[in-house]
PDB file of C-alpha atoms in Angstrom:
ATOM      1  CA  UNK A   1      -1.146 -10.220  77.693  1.00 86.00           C
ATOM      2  CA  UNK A   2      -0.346  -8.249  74.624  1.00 92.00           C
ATOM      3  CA  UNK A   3      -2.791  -5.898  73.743  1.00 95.00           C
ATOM      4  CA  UNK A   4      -3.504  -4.932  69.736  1.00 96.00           C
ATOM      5  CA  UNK A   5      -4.791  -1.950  68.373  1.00 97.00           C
ATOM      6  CA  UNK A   6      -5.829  -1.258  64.440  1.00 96.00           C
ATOM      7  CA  UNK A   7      -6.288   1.476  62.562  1.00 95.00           C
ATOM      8  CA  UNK A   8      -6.020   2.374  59.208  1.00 96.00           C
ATOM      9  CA  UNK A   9      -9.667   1.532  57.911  1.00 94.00           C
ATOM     10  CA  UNK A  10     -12.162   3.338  56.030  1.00 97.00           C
ATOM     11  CA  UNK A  11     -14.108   3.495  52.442  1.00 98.00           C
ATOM     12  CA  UNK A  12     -12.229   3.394  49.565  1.00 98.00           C
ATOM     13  CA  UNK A  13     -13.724   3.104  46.056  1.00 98.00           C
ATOM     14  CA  UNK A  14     -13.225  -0.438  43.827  1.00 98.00           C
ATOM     15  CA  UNK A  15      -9.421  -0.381  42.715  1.00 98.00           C
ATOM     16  CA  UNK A  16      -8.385   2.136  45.485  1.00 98.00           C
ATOM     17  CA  UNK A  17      -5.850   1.378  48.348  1.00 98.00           C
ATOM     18  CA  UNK A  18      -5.784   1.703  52.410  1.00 98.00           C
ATOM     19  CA  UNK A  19      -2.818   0.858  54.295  1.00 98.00           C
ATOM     20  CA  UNK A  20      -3.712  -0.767  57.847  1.00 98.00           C
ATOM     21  CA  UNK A  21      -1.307  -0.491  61.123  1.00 98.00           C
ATOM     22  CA  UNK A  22      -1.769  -3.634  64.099  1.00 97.00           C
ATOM     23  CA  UNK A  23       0.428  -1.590  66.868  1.00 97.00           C
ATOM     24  CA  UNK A  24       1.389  -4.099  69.713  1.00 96.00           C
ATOM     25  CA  UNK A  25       1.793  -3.475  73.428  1.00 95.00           C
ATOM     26  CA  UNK A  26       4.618  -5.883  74.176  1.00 90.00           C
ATOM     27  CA  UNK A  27       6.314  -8.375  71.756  1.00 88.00           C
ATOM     28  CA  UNK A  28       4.882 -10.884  69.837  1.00 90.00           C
ATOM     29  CA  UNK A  29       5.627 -14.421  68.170  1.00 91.00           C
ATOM     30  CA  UNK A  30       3.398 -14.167  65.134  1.00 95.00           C
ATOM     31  CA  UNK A  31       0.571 -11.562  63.803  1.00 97.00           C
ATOM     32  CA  UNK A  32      -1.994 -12.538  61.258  1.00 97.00           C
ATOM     33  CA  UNK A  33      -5.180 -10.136  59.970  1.00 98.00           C
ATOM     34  CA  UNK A  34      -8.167 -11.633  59.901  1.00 98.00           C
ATOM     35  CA  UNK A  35     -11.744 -10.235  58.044  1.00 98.00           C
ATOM     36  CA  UNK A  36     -15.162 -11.077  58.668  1.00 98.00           C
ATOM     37  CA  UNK A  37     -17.743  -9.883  56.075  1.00 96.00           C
ATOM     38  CA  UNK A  38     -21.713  -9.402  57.122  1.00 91.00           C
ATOM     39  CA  UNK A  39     -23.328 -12.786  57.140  1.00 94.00           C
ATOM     40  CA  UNK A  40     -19.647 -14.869  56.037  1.00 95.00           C
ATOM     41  CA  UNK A  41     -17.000 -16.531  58.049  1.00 95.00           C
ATOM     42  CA  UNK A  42     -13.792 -15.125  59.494  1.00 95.00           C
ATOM     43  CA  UNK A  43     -11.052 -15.511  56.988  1.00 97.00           C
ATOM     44  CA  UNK A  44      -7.244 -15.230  57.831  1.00 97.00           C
ATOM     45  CA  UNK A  45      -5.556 -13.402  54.878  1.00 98.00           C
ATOM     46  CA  UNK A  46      -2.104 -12.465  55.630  1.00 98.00           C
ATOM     47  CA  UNK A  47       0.129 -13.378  58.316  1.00 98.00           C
ATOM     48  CA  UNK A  48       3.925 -12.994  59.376  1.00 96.00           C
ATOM     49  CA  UNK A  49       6.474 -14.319  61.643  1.00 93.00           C
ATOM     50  CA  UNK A  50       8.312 -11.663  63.920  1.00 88.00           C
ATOM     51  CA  UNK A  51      11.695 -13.152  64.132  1.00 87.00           C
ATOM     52  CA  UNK A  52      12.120 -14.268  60.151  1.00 88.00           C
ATOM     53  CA  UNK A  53       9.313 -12.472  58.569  1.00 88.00           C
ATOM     54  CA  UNK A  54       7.851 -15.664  56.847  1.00 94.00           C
ATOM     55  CA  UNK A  55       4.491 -14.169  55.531  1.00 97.00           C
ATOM     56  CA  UNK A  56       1.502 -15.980  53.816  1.00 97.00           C
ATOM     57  CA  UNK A  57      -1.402 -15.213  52.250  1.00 97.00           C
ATOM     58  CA  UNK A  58      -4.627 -16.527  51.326  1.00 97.00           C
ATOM     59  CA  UNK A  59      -5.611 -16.608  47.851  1.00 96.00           C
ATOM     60  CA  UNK A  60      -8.110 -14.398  48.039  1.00 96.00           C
ATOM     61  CA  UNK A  61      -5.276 -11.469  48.821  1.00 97.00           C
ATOM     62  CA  UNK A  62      -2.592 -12.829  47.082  1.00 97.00           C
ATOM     63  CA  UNK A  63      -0.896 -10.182  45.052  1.00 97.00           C
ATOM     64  CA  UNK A  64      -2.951  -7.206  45.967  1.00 98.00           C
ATOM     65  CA  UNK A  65      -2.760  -7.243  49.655  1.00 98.00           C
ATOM     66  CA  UNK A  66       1.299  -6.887  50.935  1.00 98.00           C
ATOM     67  CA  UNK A  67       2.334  -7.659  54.960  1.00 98.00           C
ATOM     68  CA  UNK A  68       5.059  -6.057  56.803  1.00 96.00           C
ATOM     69  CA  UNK A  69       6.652  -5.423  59.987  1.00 94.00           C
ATOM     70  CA  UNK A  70       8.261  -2.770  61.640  1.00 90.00           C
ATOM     71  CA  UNK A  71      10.124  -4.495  64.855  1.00 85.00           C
ATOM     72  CA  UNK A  72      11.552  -1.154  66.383  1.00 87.00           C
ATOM     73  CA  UNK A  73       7.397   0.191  66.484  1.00 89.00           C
ATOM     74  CA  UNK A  74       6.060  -2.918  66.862  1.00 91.00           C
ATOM     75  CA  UNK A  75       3.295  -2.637  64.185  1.00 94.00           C
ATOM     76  CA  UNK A  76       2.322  -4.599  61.511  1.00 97.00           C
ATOM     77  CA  UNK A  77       1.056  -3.308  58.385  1.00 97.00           C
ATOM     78  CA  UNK A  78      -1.090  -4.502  55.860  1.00 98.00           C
ATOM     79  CA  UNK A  79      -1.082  -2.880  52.220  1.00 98.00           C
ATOM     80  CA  UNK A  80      -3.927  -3.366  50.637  1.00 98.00           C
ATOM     81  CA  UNK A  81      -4.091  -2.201  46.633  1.00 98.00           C
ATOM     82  CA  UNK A  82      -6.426  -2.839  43.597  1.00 98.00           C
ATOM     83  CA  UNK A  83      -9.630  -3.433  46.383  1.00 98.00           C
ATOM     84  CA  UNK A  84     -13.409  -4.648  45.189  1.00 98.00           C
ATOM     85  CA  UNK A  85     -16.115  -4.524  46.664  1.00 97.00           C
ATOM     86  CA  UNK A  86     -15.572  -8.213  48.411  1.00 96.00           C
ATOM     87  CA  UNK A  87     -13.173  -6.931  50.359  1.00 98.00           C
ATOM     88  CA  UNK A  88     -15.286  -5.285  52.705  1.00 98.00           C
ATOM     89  CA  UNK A  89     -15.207  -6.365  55.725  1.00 98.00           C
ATOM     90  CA  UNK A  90     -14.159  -5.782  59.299  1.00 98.00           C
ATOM     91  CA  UNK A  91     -10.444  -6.243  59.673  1.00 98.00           C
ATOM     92  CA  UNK A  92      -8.807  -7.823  62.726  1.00 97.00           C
ATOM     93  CA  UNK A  93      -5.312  -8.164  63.891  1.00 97.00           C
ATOM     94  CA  UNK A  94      -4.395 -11.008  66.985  1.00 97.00           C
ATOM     95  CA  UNK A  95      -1.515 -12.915  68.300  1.00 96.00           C
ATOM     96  CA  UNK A  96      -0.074 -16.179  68.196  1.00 94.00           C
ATOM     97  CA  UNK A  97      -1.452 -16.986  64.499  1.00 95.00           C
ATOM     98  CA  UNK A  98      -0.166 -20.616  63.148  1.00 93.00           C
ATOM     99  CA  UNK A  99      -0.381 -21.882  59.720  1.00 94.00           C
ATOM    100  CA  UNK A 100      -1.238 -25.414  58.540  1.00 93.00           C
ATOM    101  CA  UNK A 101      -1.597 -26.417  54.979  1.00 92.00           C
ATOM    102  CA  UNK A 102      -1.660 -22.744  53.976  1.00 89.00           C
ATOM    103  CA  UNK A 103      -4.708 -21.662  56.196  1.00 94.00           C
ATOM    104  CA  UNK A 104      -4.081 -19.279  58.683  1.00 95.00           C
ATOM    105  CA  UNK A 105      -5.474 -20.327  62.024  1.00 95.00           C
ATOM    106  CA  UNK A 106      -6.249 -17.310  64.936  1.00 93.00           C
ATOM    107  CA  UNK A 107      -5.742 -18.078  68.832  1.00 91.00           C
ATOM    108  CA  UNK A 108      -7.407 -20.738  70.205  1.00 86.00           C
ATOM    109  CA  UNK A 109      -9.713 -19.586  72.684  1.00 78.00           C
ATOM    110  CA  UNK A 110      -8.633 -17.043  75.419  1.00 77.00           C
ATOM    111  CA  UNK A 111      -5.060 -17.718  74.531  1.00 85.00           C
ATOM    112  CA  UNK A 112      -3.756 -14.926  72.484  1.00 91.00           C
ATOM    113  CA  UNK A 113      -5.278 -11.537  71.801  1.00 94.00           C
ATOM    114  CA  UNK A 114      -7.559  -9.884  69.293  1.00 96.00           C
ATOM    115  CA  UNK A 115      -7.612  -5.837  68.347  1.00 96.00           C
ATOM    116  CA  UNK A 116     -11.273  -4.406  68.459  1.00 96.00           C
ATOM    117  CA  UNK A 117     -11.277  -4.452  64.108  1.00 97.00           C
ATOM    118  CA  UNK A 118     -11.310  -1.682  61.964  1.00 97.00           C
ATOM    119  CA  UNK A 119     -14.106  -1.315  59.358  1.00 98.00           C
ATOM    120  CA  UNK A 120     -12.967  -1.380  55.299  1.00 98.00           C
ATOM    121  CA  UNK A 121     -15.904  -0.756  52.836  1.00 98.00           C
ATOM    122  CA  UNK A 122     -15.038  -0.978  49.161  1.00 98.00           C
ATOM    123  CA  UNK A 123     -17.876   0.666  47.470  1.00 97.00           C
ATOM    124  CA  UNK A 124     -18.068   3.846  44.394  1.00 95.00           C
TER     125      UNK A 124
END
Protein backbone atom coordinates (compact mmCIF):
# COMPACT_ATOMS: atom_id res chain seq x y z
CA UNK A 1 0.00 0.00 0.00
CA UNK A 2 1.25 3.42 -0.84
CA UNK A 3 2.22 5.32 1.93
CA UNK A 4 1.77 9.48 1.95
CA UNK A 5 3.61 11.90 3.75
CA UNK A 6 2.82 15.94 4.00
CA UNK A 7 4.60 18.65 4.83
CA UNK A 8 4.62 22.05 4.08
CA UNK A 9 2.19 23.45 6.88
CA UNK A 10 2.40 26.12 9.30
CA UNK A 11 0.89 29.78 10.31
CA UNK A 12 0.73 32.20 7.88
CA UNK A 13 -1.00 35.58 8.35
CA UNK A 14 -4.56 36.45 6.28
CA UNK A 15 -3.41 37.02 2.53
CA UNK A 16 -0.06 35.12 2.99
CA UNK A 17 0.94 31.87 1.09
CA UNK A 18 2.32 28.16 2.07
CA UNK A 19 3.14 25.75 -0.48
CA UNK A 20 2.30 22.00 0.66
CA UNK A 21 4.28 18.72 -0.71
CA UNK A 22 2.09 14.96 -0.56
CA UNK A 23 5.44 12.76 -1.31
CA UNK A 24 4.30 9.15 -2.31
CA UNK A 25 5.98 5.83 -1.62
CA UNK A 26 5.06 3.98 -4.80
CA UNK A 27 2.81 5.22 -7.69
CA UNK A 28 -0.45 6.37 -7.59
CA UNK A 29 -3.78 6.68 -9.76
CA UNK A 30 -5.16 9.89 -8.33
CA UNK A 31 -4.22 12.35 -5.23
CA UNK A 32 -6.69 14.74 -3.76
CA UNK A 33 -6.05 17.14 -0.38
CA UNK A 34 -8.50 17.09 1.90
CA UNK A 35 -9.04 19.74 5.20
CA UNK A 36 -10.88 19.31 8.23
CA UNK A 37 -11.43 22.46 10.38
CA UNK A 38 -12.18 22.14 14.43
CA UNK A 39 -15.79 21.22 14.88
CA UNK A 40 -16.59 21.11 10.59
CA UNK A 41 -16.58 18.34 8.10
CA UNK A 42 -13.78 17.04 5.91
CA UNK A 43 -13.78 18.92 2.68
CA UNK A 44 -11.91 17.74 -0.55
CA UNK A 45 -10.44 20.88 -2.22
CA UNK A 46 -8.15 20.05 -4.94
CA UNK A 47 -7.44 16.95 -6.66
CA UNK A 48 -5.43 15.60 -9.80
CA UNK A 49 -5.09 12.72 -12.03
CA UNK A 50 -1.45 11.23 -12.37
CA UNK A 51 -1.49 10.11 -15.90
CA UNK A 52 -3.38 13.42 -17.57
CA UNK A 53 -3.21 15.85 -14.79
CA UNK A 54 -7.05 16.60 -14.83
CA UNK A 55 -7.29 18.75 -11.58
CA UNK A 56 -10.45 20.14 -9.78
CA UNK A 57 -11.23 22.23 -7.23
CA UNK A 58 -13.82 23.07 -4.87
CA UNK A 59 -15.17 26.42 -4.80
CA UNK A 60 -14.06 27.29 -1.77
CA UNK A 61 -10.20 27.15 -3.30
CA UNK A 62 -10.89 28.00 -6.60
CA UNK A 63 -8.44 30.55 -7.82
CA UNK A 64 -6.29 30.92 -4.79
CA UNK A 65 -5.29 27.43 -4.12
CA UNK A 66 -3.15 25.84 -7.45
CA UNK A 67 -2.41 21.68 -7.71
CA UNK A 68 0.50 20.14 -9.30
CA UNK A 69 2.49 17.16 -9.83
CA UNK A 70 5.88 16.28 -10.11
CA UNK A 71 5.86 12.46 -11.61
CA UNK A 72 9.77 11.94 -11.54
CA UNK A 73 9.48 12.82 -7.27
CA UNK A 74 6.31 11.62 -6.91
CA UNK A 75 4.85 14.57 -4.90
CA UNK A 76 2.04 16.55 -5.23
CA UNK A 77 1.91 20.06 -4.39
CA UNK A 78 -0.60 22.31 -3.37
CA UNK A 79 -0.11 26.25 -3.72
CA UNK A 80 -1.99 27.93 -1.62
CA UNK A 81 -2.07 32.08 -2.04
CA UNK A 82 -4.28 35.01 -0.79
CA UNK A 83 -5.25 32.62 2.63
CA UNK A 84 -8.03 33.82 5.46
CA UNK A 85 -8.52 32.82 8.34
CA UNK A 86 -11.16 29.91 7.11
CA UNK A 87 -8.63 28.20 5.75
CA UNK A 88 -7.31 26.81 8.75
CA UNK A 89 -7.46 23.62 9.05
CA UNK A 90 -5.62 20.33 9.09
CA UNK A 91 -4.57 19.36 5.61
CA UNK A 92 -4.58 15.77 4.32
CA UNK A 93 -3.31 14.13 1.26
CA UNK A 94 -4.70 10.18 0.26
CA UNK A 95 -5.01 7.96 -2.68
CA UNK A 96 -7.42 6.81 -5.04
CA UNK A 97 -9.62 10.18 -4.88
CA UNK A 98 -12.75 10.10 -7.50
CA UNK A 99 -14.85 12.92 -8.49
CA UNK A 100 -18.63 12.98 -9.06
CA UNK A 101 -20.59 16.03 -9.87
CA UNK A 102 -17.60 18.18 -8.91
CA UNK A 103 -17.16 16.84 -5.25
CA UNK A 104 -14.15 15.21 -4.51
CA UNK A 105 -14.72 11.92 -2.78
CA UNK A 106 -11.54 10.28 -0.45
CA UNK A 107 -11.02 6.31 -0.25
CA UNK A 108 -13.65 4.37 0.79
CA UNK A 109 -12.81 2.72 3.84
CA UNK A 110 -9.43 0.85 4.27
CA UNK A 111 -8.96 1.01 0.56
CA UNK A 112 -6.52 3.67 -0.26
CA UNK A 113 -4.23 5.61 2.03
CA UNK A 114 -4.25 8.79 4.06
CA UNK A 115 -0.90 11.01 5.14
CA UNK A 116 -0.93 11.83 8.99
CA UNK A 117 -2.11 15.89 7.96
CA UNK A 118 -0.21 18.81 8.35
CA UNK A 119 -1.59 21.73 10.43
CA UNK A 120 -2.30 25.36 8.42
CA UNK A 121 -3.46 28.25 10.75
CA UNK A 122 -4.31 31.50 9.02
CA UNK A 123 -4.32 33.99 11.76
CA UNK A 124 -2.36 37.93 12.20
Amino acid sequence: QVQLVESGGGLVQPGGSLRLSCAASGDTYSIGWFRQAPGKEREGISCISIPDGTIYYSDSVKDRFTISRDNAKNTVDLQMNSLKPEDTAVYYCATPVTVVGGTIYPPHGDFGSWGRGTQVTVSS
